[in-house]
PDB file of C-alpha atoms and ligand atoms in Angstrom:
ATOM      1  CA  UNK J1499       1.357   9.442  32.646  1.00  0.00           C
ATOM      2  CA  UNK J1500       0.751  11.535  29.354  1.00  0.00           C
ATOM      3  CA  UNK J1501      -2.667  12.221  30.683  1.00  0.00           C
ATOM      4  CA  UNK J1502      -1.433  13.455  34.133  1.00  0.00           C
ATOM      5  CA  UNK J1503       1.215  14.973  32.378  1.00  0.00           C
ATOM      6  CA  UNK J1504      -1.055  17.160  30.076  1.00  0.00           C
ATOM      7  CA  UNK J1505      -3.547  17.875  33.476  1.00  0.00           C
ATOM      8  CA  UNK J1506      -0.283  19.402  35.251  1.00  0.00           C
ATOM      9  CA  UNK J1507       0.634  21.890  32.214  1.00  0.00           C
ATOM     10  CA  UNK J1508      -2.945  22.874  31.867  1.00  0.00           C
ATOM     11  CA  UNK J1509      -2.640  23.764  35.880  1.00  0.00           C
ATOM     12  CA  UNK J1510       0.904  25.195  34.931  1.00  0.00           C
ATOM     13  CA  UNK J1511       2.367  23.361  37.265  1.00  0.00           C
ATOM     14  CA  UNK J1512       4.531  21.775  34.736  1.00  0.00           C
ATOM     15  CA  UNK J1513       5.496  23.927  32.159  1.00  0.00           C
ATOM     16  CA  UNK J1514       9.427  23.190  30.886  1.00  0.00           C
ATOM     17  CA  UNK J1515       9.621  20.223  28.175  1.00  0.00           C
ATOM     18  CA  UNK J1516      12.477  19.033  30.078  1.00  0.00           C
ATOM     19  CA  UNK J1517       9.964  18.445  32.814  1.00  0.00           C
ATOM     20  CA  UNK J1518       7.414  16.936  30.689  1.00  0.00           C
ATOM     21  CA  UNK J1519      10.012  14.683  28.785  1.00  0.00           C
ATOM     22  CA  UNK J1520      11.424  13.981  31.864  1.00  0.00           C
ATOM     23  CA  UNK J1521       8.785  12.932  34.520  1.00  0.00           C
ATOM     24  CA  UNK J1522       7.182  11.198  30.741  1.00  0.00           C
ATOM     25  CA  UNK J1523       9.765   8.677  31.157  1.00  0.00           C
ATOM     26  CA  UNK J1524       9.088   7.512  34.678  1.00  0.00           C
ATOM     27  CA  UNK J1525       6.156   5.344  35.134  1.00  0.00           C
ATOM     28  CA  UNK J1526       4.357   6.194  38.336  1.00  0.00           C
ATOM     29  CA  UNK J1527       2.591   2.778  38.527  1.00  0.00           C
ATOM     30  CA  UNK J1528       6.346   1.362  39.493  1.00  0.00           C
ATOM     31  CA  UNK J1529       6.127   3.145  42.780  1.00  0.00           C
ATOM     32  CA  UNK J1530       2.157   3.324  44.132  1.00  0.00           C
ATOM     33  CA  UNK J1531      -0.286   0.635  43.154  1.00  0.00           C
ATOM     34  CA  UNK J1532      -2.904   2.355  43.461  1.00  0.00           C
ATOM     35  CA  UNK J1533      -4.393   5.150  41.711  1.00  0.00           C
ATOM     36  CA  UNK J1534      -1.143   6.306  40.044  1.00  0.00           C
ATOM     37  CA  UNK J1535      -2.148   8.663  37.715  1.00  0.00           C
ATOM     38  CA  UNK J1536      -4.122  10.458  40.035  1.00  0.00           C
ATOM     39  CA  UNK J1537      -2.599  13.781  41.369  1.00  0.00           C
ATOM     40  CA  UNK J1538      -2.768  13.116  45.134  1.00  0.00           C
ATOM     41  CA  UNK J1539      -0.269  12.165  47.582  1.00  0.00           C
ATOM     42  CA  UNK J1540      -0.972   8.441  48.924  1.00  0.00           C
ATOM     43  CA  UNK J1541       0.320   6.606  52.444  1.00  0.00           C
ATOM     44  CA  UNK J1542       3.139   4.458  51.612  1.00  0.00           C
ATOM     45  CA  UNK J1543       3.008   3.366  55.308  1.00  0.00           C
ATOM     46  CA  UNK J1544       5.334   4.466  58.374  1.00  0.00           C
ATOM     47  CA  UNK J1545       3.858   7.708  58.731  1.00  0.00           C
ATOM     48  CA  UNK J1546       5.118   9.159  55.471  1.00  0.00           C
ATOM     49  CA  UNK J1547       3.462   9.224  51.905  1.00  0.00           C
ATOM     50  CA  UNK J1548       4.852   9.269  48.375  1.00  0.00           C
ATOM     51  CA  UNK J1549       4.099  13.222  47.514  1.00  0.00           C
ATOM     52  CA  UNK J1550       1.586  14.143  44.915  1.00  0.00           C
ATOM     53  CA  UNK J1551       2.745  14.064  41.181  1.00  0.00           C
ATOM     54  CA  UNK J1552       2.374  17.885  41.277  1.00  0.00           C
ATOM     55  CA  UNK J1553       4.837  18.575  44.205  1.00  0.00           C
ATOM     56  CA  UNK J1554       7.200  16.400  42.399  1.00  0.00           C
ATOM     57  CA  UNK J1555       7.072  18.428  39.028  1.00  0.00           C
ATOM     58  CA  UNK J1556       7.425  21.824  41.350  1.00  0.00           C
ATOM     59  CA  UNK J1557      10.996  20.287  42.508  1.00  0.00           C
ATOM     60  CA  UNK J1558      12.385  19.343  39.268  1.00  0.00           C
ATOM     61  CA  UNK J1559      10.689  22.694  37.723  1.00  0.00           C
ATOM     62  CA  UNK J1560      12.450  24.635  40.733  1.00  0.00           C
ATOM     63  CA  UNK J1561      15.549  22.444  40.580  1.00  0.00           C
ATOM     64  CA  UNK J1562      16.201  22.498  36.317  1.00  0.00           C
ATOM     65  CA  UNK J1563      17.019  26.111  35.548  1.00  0.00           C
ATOM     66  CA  UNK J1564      20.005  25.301  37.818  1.00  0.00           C
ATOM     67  CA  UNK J1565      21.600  22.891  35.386  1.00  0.00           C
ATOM     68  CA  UNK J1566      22.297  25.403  32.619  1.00  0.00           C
ATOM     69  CA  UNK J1567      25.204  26.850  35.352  1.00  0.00           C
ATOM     70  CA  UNK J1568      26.987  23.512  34.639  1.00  0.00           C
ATOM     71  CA  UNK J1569      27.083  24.026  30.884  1.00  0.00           C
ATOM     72  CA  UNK J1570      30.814  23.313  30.446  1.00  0.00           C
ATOM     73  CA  UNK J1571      30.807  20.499  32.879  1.00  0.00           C
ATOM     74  CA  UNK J1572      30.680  16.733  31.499  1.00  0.00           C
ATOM     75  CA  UNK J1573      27.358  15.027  32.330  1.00  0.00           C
ATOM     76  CA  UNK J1574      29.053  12.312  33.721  1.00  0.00           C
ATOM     77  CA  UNK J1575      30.032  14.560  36.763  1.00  0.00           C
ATOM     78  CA  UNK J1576      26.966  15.503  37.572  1.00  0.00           C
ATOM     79  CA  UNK J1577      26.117  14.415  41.849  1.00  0.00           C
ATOM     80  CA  UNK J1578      22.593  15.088  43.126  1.00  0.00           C
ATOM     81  CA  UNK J1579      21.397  14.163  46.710  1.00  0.00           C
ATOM     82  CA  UNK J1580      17.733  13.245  47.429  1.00  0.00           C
ATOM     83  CA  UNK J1581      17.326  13.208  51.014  1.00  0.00           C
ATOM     84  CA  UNK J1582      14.255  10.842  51.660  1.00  0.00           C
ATOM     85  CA  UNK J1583      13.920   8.844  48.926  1.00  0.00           C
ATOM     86  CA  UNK J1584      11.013   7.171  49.539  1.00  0.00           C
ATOM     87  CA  UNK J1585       9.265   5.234  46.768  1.00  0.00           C
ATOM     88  CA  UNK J1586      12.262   6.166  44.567  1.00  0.00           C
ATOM     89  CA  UNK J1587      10.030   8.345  42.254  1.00  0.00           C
ATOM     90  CA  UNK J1588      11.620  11.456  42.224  1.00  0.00           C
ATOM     91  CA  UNK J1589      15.400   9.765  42.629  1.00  0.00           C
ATOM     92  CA  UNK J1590      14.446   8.489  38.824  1.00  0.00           C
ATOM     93  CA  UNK J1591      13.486  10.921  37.764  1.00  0.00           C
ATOM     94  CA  UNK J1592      16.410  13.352  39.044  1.00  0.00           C
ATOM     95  CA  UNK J1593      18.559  10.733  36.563  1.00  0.00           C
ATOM     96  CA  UNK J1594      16.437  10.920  33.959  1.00  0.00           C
ATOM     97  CA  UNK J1595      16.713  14.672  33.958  1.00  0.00           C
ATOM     98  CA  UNK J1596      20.349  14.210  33.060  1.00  0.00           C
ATOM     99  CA  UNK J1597      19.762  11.508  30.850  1.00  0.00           C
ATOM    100  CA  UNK J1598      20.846   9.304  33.409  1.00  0.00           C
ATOM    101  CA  UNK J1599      24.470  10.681  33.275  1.00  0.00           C
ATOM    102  CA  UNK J1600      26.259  11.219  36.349  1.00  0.00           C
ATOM    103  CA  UNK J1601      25.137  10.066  39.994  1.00  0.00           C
ATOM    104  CA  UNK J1602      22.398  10.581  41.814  1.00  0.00           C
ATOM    105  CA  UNK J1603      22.673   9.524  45.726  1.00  0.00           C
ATOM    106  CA  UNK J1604      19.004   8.555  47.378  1.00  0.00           C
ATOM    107  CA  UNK J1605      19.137   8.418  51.153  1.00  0.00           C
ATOM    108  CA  UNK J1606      16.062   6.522  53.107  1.00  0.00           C
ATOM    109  CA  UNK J1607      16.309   5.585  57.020  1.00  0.00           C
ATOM    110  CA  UNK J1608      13.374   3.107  57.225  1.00  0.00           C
ATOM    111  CA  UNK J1609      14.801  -0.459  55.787  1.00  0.00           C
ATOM    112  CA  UNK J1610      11.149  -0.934  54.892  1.00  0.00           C
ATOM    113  CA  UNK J1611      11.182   1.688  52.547  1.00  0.00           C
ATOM    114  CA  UNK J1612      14.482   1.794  51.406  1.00  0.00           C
ATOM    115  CA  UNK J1613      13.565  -1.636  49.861  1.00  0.00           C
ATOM    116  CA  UNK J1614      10.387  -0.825  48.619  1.00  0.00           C
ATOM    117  CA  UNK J1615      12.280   2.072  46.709  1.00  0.00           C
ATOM    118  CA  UNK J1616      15.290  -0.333  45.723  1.00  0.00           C
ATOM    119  CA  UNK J1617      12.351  -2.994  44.559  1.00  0.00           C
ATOM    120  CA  UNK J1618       9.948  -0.042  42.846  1.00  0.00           C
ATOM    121  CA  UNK J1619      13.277   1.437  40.451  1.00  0.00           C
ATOM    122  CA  UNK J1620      14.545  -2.151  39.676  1.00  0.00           C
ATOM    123  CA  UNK J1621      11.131  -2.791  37.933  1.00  0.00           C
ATOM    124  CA  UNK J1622      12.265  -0.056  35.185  1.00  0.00           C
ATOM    125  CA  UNK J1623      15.526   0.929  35.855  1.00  0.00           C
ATOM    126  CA  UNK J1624      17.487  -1.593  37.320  1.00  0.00           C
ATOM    127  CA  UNK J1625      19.896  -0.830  34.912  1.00  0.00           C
ATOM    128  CA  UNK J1626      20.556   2.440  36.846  1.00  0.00           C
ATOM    129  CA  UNK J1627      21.082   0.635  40.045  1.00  0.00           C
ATOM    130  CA  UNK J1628      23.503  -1.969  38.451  1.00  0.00           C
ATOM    131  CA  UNK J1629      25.140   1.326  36.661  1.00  0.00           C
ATOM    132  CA  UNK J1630      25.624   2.509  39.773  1.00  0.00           C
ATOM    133  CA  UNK J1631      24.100   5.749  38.491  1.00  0.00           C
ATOM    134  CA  UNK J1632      21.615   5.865  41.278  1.00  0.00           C
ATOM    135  CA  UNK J1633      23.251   4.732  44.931  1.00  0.00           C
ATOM    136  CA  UNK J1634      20.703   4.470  47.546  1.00  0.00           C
ATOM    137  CA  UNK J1635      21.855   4.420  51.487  1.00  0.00           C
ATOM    138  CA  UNK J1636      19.448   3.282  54.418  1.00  0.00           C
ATOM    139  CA  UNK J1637      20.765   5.968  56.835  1.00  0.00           C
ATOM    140  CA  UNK J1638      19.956   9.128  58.186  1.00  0.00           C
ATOM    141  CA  UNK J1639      19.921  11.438  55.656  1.00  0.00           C
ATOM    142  CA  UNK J1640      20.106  14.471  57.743  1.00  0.00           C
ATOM    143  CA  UNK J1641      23.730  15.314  57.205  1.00  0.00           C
ATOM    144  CA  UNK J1642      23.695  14.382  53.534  1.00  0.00           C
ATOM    145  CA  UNK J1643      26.154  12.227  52.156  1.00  0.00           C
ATOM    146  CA  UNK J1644      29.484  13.975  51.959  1.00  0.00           C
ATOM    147  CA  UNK J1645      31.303  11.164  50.099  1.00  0.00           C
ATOM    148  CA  UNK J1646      29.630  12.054  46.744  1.00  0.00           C
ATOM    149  CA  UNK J1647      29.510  15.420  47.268  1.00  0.00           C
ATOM    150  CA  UNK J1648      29.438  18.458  46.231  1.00  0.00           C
ATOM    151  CA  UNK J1649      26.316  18.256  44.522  1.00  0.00           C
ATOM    152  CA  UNK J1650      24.695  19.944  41.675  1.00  0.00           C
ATOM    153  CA  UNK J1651      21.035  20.046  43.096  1.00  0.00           C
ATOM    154  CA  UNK J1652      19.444  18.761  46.152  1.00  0.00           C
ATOM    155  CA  UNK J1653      15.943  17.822  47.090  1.00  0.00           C
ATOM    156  CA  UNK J1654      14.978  17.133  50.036  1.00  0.00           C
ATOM    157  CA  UNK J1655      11.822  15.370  50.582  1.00  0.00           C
ATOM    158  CA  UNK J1656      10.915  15.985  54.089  1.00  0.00           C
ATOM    159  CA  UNK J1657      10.857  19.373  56.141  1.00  0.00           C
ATOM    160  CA  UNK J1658      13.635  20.421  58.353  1.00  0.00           C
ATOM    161  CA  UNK J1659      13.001  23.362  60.786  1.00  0.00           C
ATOM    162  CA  UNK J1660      15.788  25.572  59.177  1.00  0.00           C
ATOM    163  CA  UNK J1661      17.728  25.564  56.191  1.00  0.00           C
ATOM    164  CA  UNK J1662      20.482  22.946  57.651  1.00  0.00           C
ATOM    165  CA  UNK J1663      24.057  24.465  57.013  1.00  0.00           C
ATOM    166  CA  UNK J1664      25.944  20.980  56.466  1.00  0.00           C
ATOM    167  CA  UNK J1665      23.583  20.456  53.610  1.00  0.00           C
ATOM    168  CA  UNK J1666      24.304  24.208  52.055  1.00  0.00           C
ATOM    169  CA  UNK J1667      27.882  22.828  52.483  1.00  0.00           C
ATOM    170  CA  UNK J1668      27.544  20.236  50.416  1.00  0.00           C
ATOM    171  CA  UNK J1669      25.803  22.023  47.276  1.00  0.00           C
ATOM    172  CA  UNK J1670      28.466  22.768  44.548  1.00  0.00           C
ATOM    173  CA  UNK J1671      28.539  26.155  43.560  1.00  0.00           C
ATOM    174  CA  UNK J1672      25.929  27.257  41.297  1.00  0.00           C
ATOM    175  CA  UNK J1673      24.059  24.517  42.676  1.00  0.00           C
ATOM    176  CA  UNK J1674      20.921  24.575  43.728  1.00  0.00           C
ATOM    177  CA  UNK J1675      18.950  23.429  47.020  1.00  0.00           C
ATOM    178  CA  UNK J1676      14.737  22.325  47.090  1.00  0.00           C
ATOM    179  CA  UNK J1677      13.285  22.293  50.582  1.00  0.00           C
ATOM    180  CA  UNK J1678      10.359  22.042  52.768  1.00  0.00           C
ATOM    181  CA  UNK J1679      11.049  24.001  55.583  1.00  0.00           C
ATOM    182  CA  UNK J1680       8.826  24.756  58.719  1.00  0.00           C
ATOM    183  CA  UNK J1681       8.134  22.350  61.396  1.00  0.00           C
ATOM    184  CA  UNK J1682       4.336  23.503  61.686  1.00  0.00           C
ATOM    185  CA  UNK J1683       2.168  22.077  58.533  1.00  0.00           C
ATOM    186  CA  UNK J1684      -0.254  25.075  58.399  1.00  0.00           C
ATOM    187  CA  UNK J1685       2.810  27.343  58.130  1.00  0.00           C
ATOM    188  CA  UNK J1686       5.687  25.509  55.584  1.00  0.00           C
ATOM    189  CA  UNK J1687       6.764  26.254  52.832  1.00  0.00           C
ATOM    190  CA  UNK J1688       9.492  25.318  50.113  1.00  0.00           C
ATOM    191  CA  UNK J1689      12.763  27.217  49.931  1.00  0.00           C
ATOM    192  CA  UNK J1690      15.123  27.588  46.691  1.00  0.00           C
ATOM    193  CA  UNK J1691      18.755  27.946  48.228  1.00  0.00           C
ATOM    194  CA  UNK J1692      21.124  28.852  45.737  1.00  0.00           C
ATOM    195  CA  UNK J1693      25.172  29.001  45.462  1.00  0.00           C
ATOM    196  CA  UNK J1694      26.350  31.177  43.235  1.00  0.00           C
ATOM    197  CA  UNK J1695      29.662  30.819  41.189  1.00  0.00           C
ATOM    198  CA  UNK J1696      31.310  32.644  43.750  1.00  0.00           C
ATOM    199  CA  UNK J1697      29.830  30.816  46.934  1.00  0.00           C
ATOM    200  CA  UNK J1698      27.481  33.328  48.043  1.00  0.00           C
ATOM    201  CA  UNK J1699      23.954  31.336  49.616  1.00  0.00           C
ATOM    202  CA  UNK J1700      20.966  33.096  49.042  1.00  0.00           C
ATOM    203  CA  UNK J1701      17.419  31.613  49.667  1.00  0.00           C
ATOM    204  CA  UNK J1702      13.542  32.365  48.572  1.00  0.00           C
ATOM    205  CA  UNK J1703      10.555  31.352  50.131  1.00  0.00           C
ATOM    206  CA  UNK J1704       8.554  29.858  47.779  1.00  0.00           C
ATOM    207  CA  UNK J1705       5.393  27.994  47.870  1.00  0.00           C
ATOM    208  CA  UNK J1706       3.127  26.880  50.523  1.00  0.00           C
ATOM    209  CA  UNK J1707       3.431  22.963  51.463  1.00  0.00           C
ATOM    210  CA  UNK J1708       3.018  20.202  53.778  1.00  0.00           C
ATOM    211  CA  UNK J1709       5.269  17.706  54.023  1.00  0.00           C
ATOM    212  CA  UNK J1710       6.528  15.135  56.702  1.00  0.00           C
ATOM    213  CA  UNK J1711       8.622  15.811  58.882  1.00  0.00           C
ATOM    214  CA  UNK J1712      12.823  15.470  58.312  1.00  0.00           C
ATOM    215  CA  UNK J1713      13.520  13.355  61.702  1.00  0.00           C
ATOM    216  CA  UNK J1714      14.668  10.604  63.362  1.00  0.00           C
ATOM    217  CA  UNK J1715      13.961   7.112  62.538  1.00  0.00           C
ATOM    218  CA  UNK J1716      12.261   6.368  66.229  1.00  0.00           C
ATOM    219  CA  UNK J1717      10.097   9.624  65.900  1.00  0.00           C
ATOM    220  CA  UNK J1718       8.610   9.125  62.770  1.00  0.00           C
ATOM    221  CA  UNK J1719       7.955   5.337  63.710  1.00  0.00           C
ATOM    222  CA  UNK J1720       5.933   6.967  66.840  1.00  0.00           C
ATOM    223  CA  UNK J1721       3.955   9.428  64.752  1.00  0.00           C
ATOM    224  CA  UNK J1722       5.908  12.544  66.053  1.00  0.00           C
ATOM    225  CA  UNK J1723       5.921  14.148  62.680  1.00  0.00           C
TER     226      UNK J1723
HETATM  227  N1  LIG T 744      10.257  11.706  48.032  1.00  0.00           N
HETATM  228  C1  LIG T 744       9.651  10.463  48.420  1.00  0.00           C
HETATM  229  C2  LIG T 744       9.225  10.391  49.883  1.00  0.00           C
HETATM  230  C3  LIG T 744       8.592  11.592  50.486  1.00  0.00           C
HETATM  231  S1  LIG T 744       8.062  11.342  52.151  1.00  0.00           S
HETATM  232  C4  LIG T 744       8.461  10.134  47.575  1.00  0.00           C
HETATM  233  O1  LIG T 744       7.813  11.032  47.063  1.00  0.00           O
HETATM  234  O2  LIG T 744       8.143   8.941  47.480  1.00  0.00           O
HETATM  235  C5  LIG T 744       9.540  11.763  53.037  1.00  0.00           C
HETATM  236  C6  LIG T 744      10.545  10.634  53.157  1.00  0.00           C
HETATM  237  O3  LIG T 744      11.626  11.112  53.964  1.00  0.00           O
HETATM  238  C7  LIG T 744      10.003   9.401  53.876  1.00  0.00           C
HETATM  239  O4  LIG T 744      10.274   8.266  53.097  1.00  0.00           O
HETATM  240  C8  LIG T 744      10.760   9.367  55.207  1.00  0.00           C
HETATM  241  O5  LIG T 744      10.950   8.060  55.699  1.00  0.00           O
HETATM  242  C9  LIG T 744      12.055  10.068  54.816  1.00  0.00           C
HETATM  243  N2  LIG T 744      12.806  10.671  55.918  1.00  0.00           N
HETATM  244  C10 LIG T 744      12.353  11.450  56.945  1.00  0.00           C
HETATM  245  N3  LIG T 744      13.374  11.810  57.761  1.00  0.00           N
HETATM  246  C11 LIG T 744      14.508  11.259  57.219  1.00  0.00           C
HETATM  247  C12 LIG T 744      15.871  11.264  57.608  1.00  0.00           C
HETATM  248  N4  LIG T 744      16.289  11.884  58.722  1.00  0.00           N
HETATM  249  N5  LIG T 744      16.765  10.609  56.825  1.00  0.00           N
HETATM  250  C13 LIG T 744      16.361   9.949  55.697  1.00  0.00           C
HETATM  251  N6  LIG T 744      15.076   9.881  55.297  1.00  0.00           N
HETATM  252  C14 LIG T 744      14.154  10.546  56.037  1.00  0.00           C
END
């Protein structure tokens, strides 16, 4: 990791310690056999793939600044949502960037993968799972998880055609959204949605992506994104 690490601050891809420290602690061999420390996306089967170790440290390098809004809050209330957990990569790693305080909620709608993910963290971190400091759900992630909510950040790991509104409703304010939006690959791209302390939304269009689709169970099983 240390190597791949040190590759991804050279790029400047990563470039916060917290980033460093944090994706440092999550072993990516846990969650792809093969190739883990290379900085490629790889199938993971059902038409999706576990994104590429540098799209992972643009979310938490896009999601972190947010955290210093919640300096007066207790760690232990800290709630973030990853929509489309996958592997369960990045759902570690969004506890480890709160030093596994507080709950983070993974959401995955193919059982396959939602027990790869649950089987890939308990390797490591099955003390997170028993802590109940990461909850996964095998649903449909598309309208978030409102029982744990209001969160702190969100990432969601699949692209939606617009920003969805339930899921703005669900970030806390001075929260802070990650998304992959655009339905077309050649034209998608990530958008930073922010609440401010008042509840105002804004949103900027960040970098250029491509990501699966954020769909239903029965079209991603066909191949329709
Ligand atoms: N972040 C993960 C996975 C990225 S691929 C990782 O890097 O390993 C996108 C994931 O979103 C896939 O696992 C896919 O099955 C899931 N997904 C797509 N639409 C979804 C939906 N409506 N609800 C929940 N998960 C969804």
């Amino acid at each position: 990791m240390k190597g791949l690490l040190n590759k991804l601050t050279q790029e400047g891809v990563v470039h916060s310690k917290l980033v460093y420290n944090t994706m440092l602690k999550v072993d990516r061999a846990d969650f792809i056999e093969k190739n883990p420390y290379f900085d490629n996306s790889q199938y993971l089967g059902y038409n999706v793939v576990i994104s590429a170790p540098h799209m992972h440290a643009y979310a938490l390098e896009y999601l972190s600044p947010a955290l210093s809004n919640f300096r007066n809050l207790n760690p232990k209330n800290f709630r973030i949502l990853d929509i489309g957990s996958g592997s369960g990569y990045l759902t570690v790693c969004l506890s480890k960037l709160i030093d596994d305080e507080g709950i983070v909620v993974g959401i995955e709608h193919i059982p396959e993968l939602f027990l790869k993910g649950k089987k890939n963290i308990q390797k490591h971190h099955k003390n997170l799972l028993d802590e109940k400091k990461i909850i996964l759900f095998n649903c449909d992630g598309r309208n978030g998880c409102k029982e744990f909510g209001p969160y702190h950040l969100i990432h969601v790991g699949a692209a939606a055609e617009t920003i969805p509104q339930v899921l703005v409703d669900q970030l806390a304010r001075g929260g802070r959204m990650f998304i992959p939006i655009g339905l077309d690959p050649d034209n998608q791209y990530i958008y930073v949605v922010d609440k401010d302390l008042n509840g105002n939304v804004t949103s900027n269009k960040t970098i250029s992506v491509c990501y699966v689709l954020l769909t239903s169970k029965e079209k991603q099983l066909r191949g329709e994104c």
